[in-house]
Amino acid sequence: GWKVSMKSGSLSYVLPCNRLPVQLMSQVRVYTSNGQKKDLGSQDTNGSARGETLHKVETGQDTTNAGQKQSSPKQPIQVKVKPVLKKREYGPKYTQNNFITGVRAINEFCLKSSDLDQLRKIKRRSPHDDTETFTVYLRSDVEAKSLEVWGSPEALARERKRRKEAEIKYRENLFRNQRLLWEYKEFFGNTKPRSSTAAMFFKGPGKVVMVAICINGLNFFFKLLAWVYTGSASMFSEAIHSLADTCNQALLALGISQSARTPDPSHPYGFTNMRYIASLISGVGIFMMGAGLSWYHGIIGLLHPHPVESLLWAYCILAGSLVSEGATLLVAINEIRRSARAKGLSFYQYVVQSRDPSTNVVLLEDAAAVLSVAVAATCMGLTSLTGNPYYDSVGSLGVGTLLGTVSAFLIYTNTEALLGRSIEPEQLQRLTEFLESDPVVRAIHDVKATDMGMSKVRFKAEVDFDGRVVTRSYLEKQDIEQLLQEIQQVKTLEELEAFMLKHGENIVDTLGAEVDRLEKDLKQRNPDVRHVDLEIL
């Protein structure tokens, strides 16, 4: 039969074969776009034959015609080109494409505004609600400019250190600087908006607190005179109660004025919680001063009873205190009813949720004052009828217990508010449904809505955006014919990369604009929502 003789190095093989001609070896070379070449196929087992690319094949028809040889024709080399985009290595820290604002450039790189005029200005979408675009600078340009101005990184570091020391010194002398600013306020003019704290005490919770301060101050003065005249333990408790109310409400007024301060870099969300802090301290003060002294005086009266003098003046002062405390209580009740009606809550829900801590404190203190006046008058009356001073001491203990209950409630409600509790489930469901009804949102996860106090809500959610809808929104704003021409002109990898980078960045900007739109709509439909954080999933 037909046989094939194959040479491989110094060895030769005779193989039976039914097909002629036979190509035993072929070489395939693969080229990539970066110029590298790969050889595929078997190489000679002997090092002397590595250079050969094709092996010769000898054939014959019979053993008698062994002289005739036929070699197989050479096959063309197959070339496969695989396009590969070269991967860029950015390293662990890459800031060459970062944008920074002019304020950061001046503060962090010690430049002047005139230095920034020579740099490239880039318009970007603004993160603030009041402006649509703002100007930023490329960080690499700013760094190069700072080195040009200061000469070396060491000189720039020394200037930063000097400015930091000057800032620390300024903060140490802050009180003196504030006095200078106050003296020269006419020179500076209205460069910064200032909130009028005085106007806060003529309406709303401020008005309630100021009325309570005035009435409780007068009550303390007259009750103190009645205690000095009669020596009644219940009257002493009432005087201490009025003093505690006056001090606590002065503390509430301080909290209201501090809560109106504008946010600063150290407190970006403002000082709203100062009202809750003042109310919490007020609750502790009621417990320590009011309840503690009332219990102490009542226990001393039980251990060492002494006869009570004429209680006529005490009854008159208690009657006047009942009228004044009742008037303050009505003012607080009307304010809470008005605020609860505006929020769509019941009176009880508004008080328990501590929506307005300052008014709550006044309400509870005045309610306790009215009840304590009734308790003190009853016990003093029993003492007058029976001549037994123990009733008067029991009245002092009753007033102390009443104040302790009020203080415990205030401590609990204000602590809950300061911890950051969640909003009502119905309100959270409305916010969730509003986001899910938007076509750009696929789903939302990890929803958190925290009541920051004073009807201010912070909303946070992980949002799964529909990339197709975002891309379609971008395409609707483009010239489709021009975009199609750009696509048809793409021939090389470099042109494809430039095309994708250009439109990819624009699509990301479109996604950012959609996030801003959702946050703005969420705040407009729900005025309580002040801070919205939508994170892209």
XYZ file of C-alpha atoms in Angstrom:
537
model
C 0.000 0.000 0.000
C 0.931 3.673 -0.011
C 3.382 4.678 2.625
C 4.618 7.996 3.926
C 8.157 8.633 5.053
C 8.469 11.414 7.622
C 11.672 12.957 8.883
C 11.918 14.508 12.293
C 15.415 15.509 13.192
C 17.663 12.480 12.800
C 14.837 9.929 13.016
C 12.721 8.697 10.159
C 9.375 6.919 10.364
C 7.421 4.913 7.848
C 3.712 5.231 8.359
C 0.866 3.632 6.455
C -1.333 6.255 4.811
C -4.449 6.207 2.630
C -4.561 9.922 1.734
C -2.066 11.796 -0.379
C -0.737 14.400 -0.213
C -0.549 14.793 3.578
C 0.520 17.991 5.350
C 2.038 16.972 8.647
C 2.968 20.310 10.107
C 1.696 23.846 9.736
C 2.628 27.033 11.459
C 0.036 29.597 12.615
C 1.129 33.016 13.691
C -1.178 35.283 15.717
C -0.595 39.026 15.729
C -2.116 41.378 18.277
C -2.647 45.131 18.013
C 0.388 45.845 20.176
C 2.745 44.161 17.764
C 3.441 40.931 19.683
C 3.742 37.687 17.718
C 2.877 34.184 18.908
C 3.837 30.914 17.166
C 1.333 28.086 17.442
C 2.255 24.536 16.480
C 4.787 21.905 17.351
C 8.486 22.479 17.187
C 11.208 20.010 16.496
C 12.278 17.832 19.359
C 15.856 18.316 18.269
C 17.375 21.770 18.782
C 19.131 21.697 15.363
C 15.815 21.608 13.511
C 14.059 24.599 15.306
C 14.303 26.887 12.313
C 12.246 24.718 9.996
C 8.641 25.819 9.507
C 7.420 23.033 7.218
C 8.421 19.381 6.968
C 8.876 17.678 3.733
C 6.747 14.675 2.829
C 8.029 11.987 0.516
C 5.682 9.559 -1.229
C 6.040 6.718 -3.790
C 3.700 4.443 -5.807
C 5.612 1.178 -5.337
C 8.851 -0.198 -4.032
C 10.063 -0.593 -7.623
C 9.495 3.121 -8.302
C 11.182 4.301 -5.112
C 13.234 6.827 -7.087
C 10.275 8.978 -7.804
C 9.467 11.529 -5.091
C 6.555 13.834 -4.675
C 6.567 16.654 -2.119
C 3.438 18.324 -0.748
C 2.844 21.945 -1.806
C 3.433 24.679 0.836
C 0.349 25.979 2.575
C -0.029 29.769 3.048
C 0.619 31.108 6.575
C -2.593 31.829 8.456
C -2.632 35.182 10.338
C -5.199 35.951 13.036
C -5.401 39.561 14.290
C -6.977 40.049 17.749
C -7.781 43.694 18.608
C -6.803 44.469 22.185
C -7.277 47.829 23.945
C -4.266 48.555 26.101
C -5.183 48.650 29.787
C -4.160 51.757 31.675
C -2.574 51.421 35.091
C -3.663 54.289 37.377
C -1.910 53.181 40.544
C -3.239 53.372 44.115
C -3.603 57.166 43.985
C -4.617 59.027 40.848
C -5.696 62.676 41.023
C -4.836 63.970 37.569
C -8.463 64.126 36.413
C -9.885 65.556 39.660
C -11.774 68.852 39.709
C -11.599 71.282 42.627
C -13.400 74.539 43.301
C -11.795 77.946 43.436
C -12.200 78.134 47.218
C -10.302 74.884 47.709
C -7.609 75.980 45.265
C -7.065 79.209 47.202
C -7.148 77.597 50.656
C -5.290 74.335 50.058
C -2.710 75.524 47.518
C -2.193 79.042 48.892
C -3.103 80.833 45.660
C -4.777 84.121 44.882
C -7.859 84.709 42.795
C -5.684 86.393 40.172
C -3.652 83.184 39.846
C -6.786 81.237 38.973
C -7.660 83.619 36.132
C -4.826 82.122 34.089
C -6.060 78.539 34.439
C -8.578 76.592 32.389
C -12.136 77.062 33.653
C -14.532 74.133 33.412
C -18.297 74.381 33.832
C -19.798 71.479 35.766
C -23.202 70.622 37.179
C -23.637 72.288 40.559
C -24.439 70.219 43.683
C -26.387 73.155 45.155
C -30.074 73.782 44.582
C -29.765 77.515 43.973
C -27.356 77.243 40.991
C -27.333 74.965 37.946
C -23.629 75.154 37.028
C -20.465 76.334 38.700
C -16.814 76.750 37.742
C -14.145 74.214 38.690
C -10.451 73.782 37.887
C -8.374 70.759 36.984
C -6.368 69.712 40.026
C -3.220 69.075 37.994
C -3.352 72.662 36.664
C -3.772 74.045 40.165
C -0.864 71.974 41.499
C 1.372 73.127 38.666
C 0.370 76.743 39.278
C 1.092 76.476 42.998
C 4.569 75.110 42.283
C 5.094 77.950 39.838
C 4.065 80.524 42.445
C 5.922 79.067 45.433
C 8.872 77.514 43.636
C 9.002 74.125 45.365
C 6.824 71.709 47.373
C 8.827 72.571 50.500
C 8.017 76.272 50.208
C 4.328 75.435 49.686
C 4.359 73.193 52.789
C 5.904 76.003 54.863
C 3.232 78.441 53.716
C 0.487 75.944 54.600
C 1.990 75.494 58.049
C 2.175 79.241 58.563
C -1.482 79.711 57.589
C -2.537 76.850 59.837
C -0.799 78.449 62.814
C -2.466 81.774 62.004
C -5.862 80.063 61.890
C -5.295 78.433 65.271
C -4.262 81.759 66.749
C -7.369 83.384 65.311
C -9.604 80.760 66.892
C -7.919 81.249 70.243
C -8.741 84.958 70.057
C -12.221 84.372 68.687
C -13.986 86.265 71.456
C -11.817 89.329 70.922
C -12.355 89.147 67.169
C -16.104 88.914 67.616
C -16.059 92.056 69.712
C -14.084 93.822 66.980
C -16.556 92.668 64.355
C -19.410 93.932 66.494
C -17.758 97.348 66.831
C -17.138 97.589 63.117
C -20.356 95.972 61.912
C -21.386 99.207 60.214
C -18.150 99.138 58.245
C -18.591 95.559 57.059
C -22.276 95.993 56.212
C -24.646 93.106 55.605
C -22.036 90.745 54.195
C -23.631 87.747 55.907
C -27.303 87.182 56.585
C -28.086 87.168 60.293
C -31.146 85.624 61.878
C -33.080 87.834 64.253
C -33.372 85.890 67.493
C -35.426 88.607 69.158
C -38.315 88.064 66.731
C -38.511 84.388 67.739
C -39.769 85.296 71.209
C -42.827 87.157 69.932
C -44.521 84.190 68.278
C -44.818 80.431 68.523
C -42.848 78.493 71.152
C -40.697 81.526 71.996
C -43.749 83.509 73.029
C -45.002 80.646 75.220
C -41.625 80.362 76.968
C -41.325 84.098 77.637
C -44.837 84.283 79.124
C -44.018 81.303 81.358
C -40.759 82.901 82.549
C -42.500 86.101 83.605
C -45.399 84.389 85.397
C -43.301 81.764 87.162
C -40.828 84.408 88.306
C -43.607 86.363 89.990
C -45.078 83.192 91.463
C -41.740 82.244 92.981
C -41.381 85.657 94.634
C -44.838 85.620 96.248
C -44.665 81.948 97.269
C -41.318 82.551 98.907
C -42.833 85.395 100.969
C -45.743 83.138 101.987
C -43.365 80.380 103.104
C -41.319 82.831 105.180
C -44.522 84.095 106.828
C -46.215 80.691 107.437
C -43.385 78.151 107.533
C -45.551 75.667 105.577
C -43.686 72.750 104.006
C -46.189 72.635 101.117
C -45.665 76.331 100.471
C -41.900 75.792 100.468
C -42.360 73.041 97.868
C -44.478 75.384 95.788
C -41.819 78.111 95.965
C -39.114 75.646 94.932
C -41.374 74.414 92.151
C -41.822 77.926 90.755
C -38.076 78.585 90.997
C -37.317 75.371 89.126
C -39.858 76.280 86.436
C -38.352 79.752 86.026
C -34.781 78.410 85.676
C -35.802 75.639 83.296
C -37.765 77.976 81.060
C -34.821 80.381 80.952
C -32.796 77.399 79.773
C -35.451 76.701 77.115
C -35.178 80.291 75.899
C -31.425 79.805 75.527
C -32.018 76.606 73.561
C -34.454 78.379 71.217
C -31.986 81.187 70.519
C -29.121 78.730 69.918
C -31.204 76.554 67.593
C -31.593 79.523 65.224
C -27.856 79.671 64.498
C -26.860 79.095 60.897
C -24.962 75.885 60.035
C -21.177 76.031 59.967
C -18.468 73.572 58.795
C -18.359 71.970 62.242
C -22.160 71.525 62.344
C -23.321 71.140 58.720
C -26.885 70.165 59.705
C -27.389 73.153 61.973
C -28.216 73.501 65.673
C -31.853 72.409 65.717
C -31.227 69.802 68.394
C -30.295 72.508 70.888
C -33.990 72.694 71.797
C -34.014 69.005 72.694
C -30.780 69.329 74.649
C -32.192 72.272 76.626
C -35.412 70.346 77.294
C -33.434 67.299 78.436
C -31.384 69.400 80.854
C -34.633 71.026 81.995
C -36.104 67.616 82.787
C -33.023 66.684 84.804
C -33.194 70.065 86.585
C -36.836 69.532 87.528
C -35.980 66.158 88.987
C -32.931 67.353 90.937
C -34.156 70.740 92.129
C -37.941 70.456 92.232
C -38.608 66.833 93.119
C -35.477 66.392 95.233
C -35.999 69.422 97.486
C -39.742 68.745 97.826
C -39.073 65.184 98.962
C -36.360 66.353 101.326
C -38.560 69.000 102.925
C -41.501 66.599 103.218
C -39.380 63.925 104.912
C -37.936 66.490 107.348
C -41.489 67.613 108.178
C -42.523 64.037 108.935
C -39.497 63.440 111.131
C -39.590 66.789 112.906
C -43.134 68.235 112.733
C -43.785 71.789 113.843
C -47.043 73.752 114.045
C -48.082 75.814 111.027
C -48.922 79.519 111.382
C -51.947 81.249 109.843
C -52.482 80.041 106.267
C -54.723 82.891 105.073
C -51.991 84.594 103.042
C -50.845 81.234 101.740
C -54.338 80.514 100.416
C -54.462 83.893 98.685
C -51.085 83.353 97.021
C -52.040 79.831 95.944
C -55.237 81.181 94.385
C -53.288 83.795 92.456
C -50.747 81.158 91.416
C -53.547 78.898 90.204
C -54.906 81.656 87.977
C -51.512 82.609 86.545
C -50.351 79.022 86.001
C -53.697 78.226 84.401
C -53.307 81.146 81.993
C -49.851 79.952 80.951
C -51.199 76.427 80.552
C -53.922 77.677 78.193
C -51.344 79.524 76.090
C -49.270 76.333 75.764
C -52.353 74.214 74.932
C -53.464 76.603 72.182
C -49.974 76.650 70.646
C -49.737 72.846 70.620
C -53.218 72.500 69.118
C -52.334 74.921 66.342
C -49.037 73.155 65.577
C -50.605 69.677 65.734
C -53.366 70.731 63.341
C -50.760 72.044 60.885
C -48.898 68.696 60.988
C -52.035 66.598 60.739
C -51.489 65.002 64.157
C -53.630 64.669 67.220
C -52.849 66.598 70.403
C -51.654 63.434 72.151
C -49.391 62.345 69.248
C -47.818 65.779 69.037
C -46.955 65.771 72.742
C -45.729 62.160 72.928
C -43.552 62.485 69.809
C -42.036 65.687 71.251
C -42.445 67.620 68.003
C -41.869 70.902 69.808
C -39.826 70.225 72.966
C -39.934 73.803 74.288
C -43.726 74.029 74.248
C -43.967 70.506 75.655
C -41.890 71.477 78.678
C -44.036 74.537 79.343
C -47.220 72.497 78.954
C -46.138 69.747 81.336
C -44.606 72.120 83.868
C -47.731 74.262 83.995
C -49.991 71.218 84.167
C -47.898 69.929 87.061
C -48.020 73.399 88.652
C -51.833 73.511 88.535
C -52.094 70.025 90.000
C -49.468 70.761 92.645
C -51.328 73.920 93.692
C -54.456 71.804 94.138
C -52.513 69.189 96.147
C -50.811 71.834 98.326
C -54.117 73.667 99.004
C -55.859 70.414 99.951
C -53.129 69.323 102.354
C -52.863 72.785 103.906
C -56.629 72.822 104.360
C -56.520 69.469 106.164
C -53.773 70.798 108.389
C -55.870 73.886 109.242
C -58.937 71.786 110.057
C -57.242 69.060 112.079
C -54.191 70.903 113.389
C -52.039 67.919 112.322
C -48.842 69.108 110.508
C -48.315 65.681 108.931
C -50.853 66.472 106.193
C -48.739 69.415 105.118
C -45.627 67.224 104.893
C -47.528 64.608 102.886
C -48.530 67.384 100.467
C -44.876 68.263 99.975
C -44.111 64.618 99.139
C -47.037 64.574 96.699
C -45.745 67.664 94.881
C -42.279 66.096 94.675
C -43.719 62.884 93.211
C -45.657 64.850 90.619
C -42.527 66.758 89.569
C -40.532 63.523 89.389
C -43.103 62.005 87.008
C -42.993 65.049 84.720
C -39.195 65.070 84.681
C -39.049 61.346 83.819
C -41.409 61.879 80.873
C -39.357 64.831 79.579
C -36.083 62.907 79.884
C -37.533 59.928 77.989
C -39.124 61.867 75.100
C -36.151 64.155 74.519
C -33.672 61.267 74.675
C -35.680 59.430 72.024
C -35.638 62.518 69.820
C -31.883 63.012 70.210
C -31.174 59.367 69.331
C -32.698 59.887 65.875
C -35.900 57.883 65.608
C -37.542 56.860 62.352
C -40.497 58.694 60.878
C -43.992 57.255 60.800
C -44.399 54.109 58.594
C -47.165 55.761 56.551
C -44.964 58.734 55.688
C -42.046 56.437 54.831
C -44.329 54.399 52.546
C -45.389 57.559 50.687
C -41.766 58.538 50.084
C -40.915 55.039 48.859
C -43.861 54.867 46.468
C -43.000 58.273 45.042
C -39.491 57.120 44.120
C -40.600 53.763 42.742
C -43.194 55.423 40.484
C -40.445 57.252 38.559
C -39.454 55.491 35.281
C -35.733 55.961 35.905
C -35.863 53.871 39.120
C -35.909 50.079 38.986
C -35.933 49.452 42.734
C -34.899 51.034 46.015
C -33.249 49.270 48.938
C -32.020 50.044 52.459
C -34.428 52.942 52.970
C -33.823 55.009 56.119
C -35.739 58.131 57.108
C -34.684 59.765 60.383
C -36.487 62.526 62.245
C -33.775 65.087 63.005
C -36.077 67.114 65.224
C -38.372 70.106 64.699
C -40.066 68.452 61.698
C -36.830 67.979 59.777
C -36.377 64.598 58.093
C -33.241 63.091 56.609
C -33.964 60.508 53.884
C -31.458 57.947 52.602
C -31.916 55.101 50.100
C -29.942 52.799 47.792
C -31.416 53.280 44.305
C -31.120 50.820 41.402
C -31.350 53.058 38.317
C -32.454 51.838 34.885
C -29.449 52.493 32.656
C -31.511 52.196 29.483
C -33.906 54.935 30.546
C -30.983 57.158 31.553
C -29.275 56.566 28.198
C -32.518 57.226 26.335
C -32.911 60.458 28.270
C -29.447 61.464 27.104
C -30.129 60.510 23.485
C -33.344 62.553 23.420
C -31.250 65.679 23.962
C -28.762 64.849 21.175
C -28.746 65.341 17.406
C -29.293 61.754 16.254
C -28.084 62.372 12.685
C -24.828 63.875 13.911
C -24.410 61.035 16.385
C -24.921 58.499 13.602
C -22.274 60.194 11.502
C -19.841 60.021 14.403
C -20.509 56.299 14.733
C -19.920 55.718 11.011
C -16.597 57.564 11.171
C -15.235 55.224 13.848
C -12.639 53.000 12.156
C -9.851 52.390 14.682
C -9.584 51.480 18.316
C -8.418 54.969 19.215
C -11.474 56.547 17.582
C -13.765 54.055 19.327
C -12.176 54.822 22.697
C -12.533 58.583 22.172
C -16.192 58.167 21.153
C -17.058 56.027 24.169
C -15.214 58.277 26.632
C -16.994 61.368 25.337
C -20.521 59.994 25.490
C -19.864 57.852 28.583
C -19.018 60.939 30.621
C -22.117 62.714 29.312
C -24.314 59.762 30.300
C -22.860 59.814 33.812
C -23.676 63.539 34.002
C -27.213 62.720 32.871
C -27.492 60.181 35.687
C -26.355 62.840 38.163
C -28.967 65.233 36.810
C -31.654 62.564 37.305
C -30.551 62.116 40.927
C -30.791 65.874 41.483
C -34.256 65.935 39.925
C -35.502 63.136 42.200
C -34.097 64.855 45.299
C -35.677 68.182 44.336
C -39.088 66.617 43.625
C -38.940 64.683 46.885
C -38.324 67.877 48.882
C -41.051 69.804 47.066
C -43.710 67.156 47.639
C -42.639 66.599 51.262
C -41.582 69.862 52.955
C -40.441 67.978 56.079
C -37.672 66.287 54.068
C -34.697 68.633 54.294
C -31.762 66.318 53.470
C -31.903 63.582 50.794
C -29.102 61.074 50.116
C -29.764 58.849 47.080
C -26.910 56.395 46.575
C -26.502 54.661 43.215
C -26.649 50.888 43.567
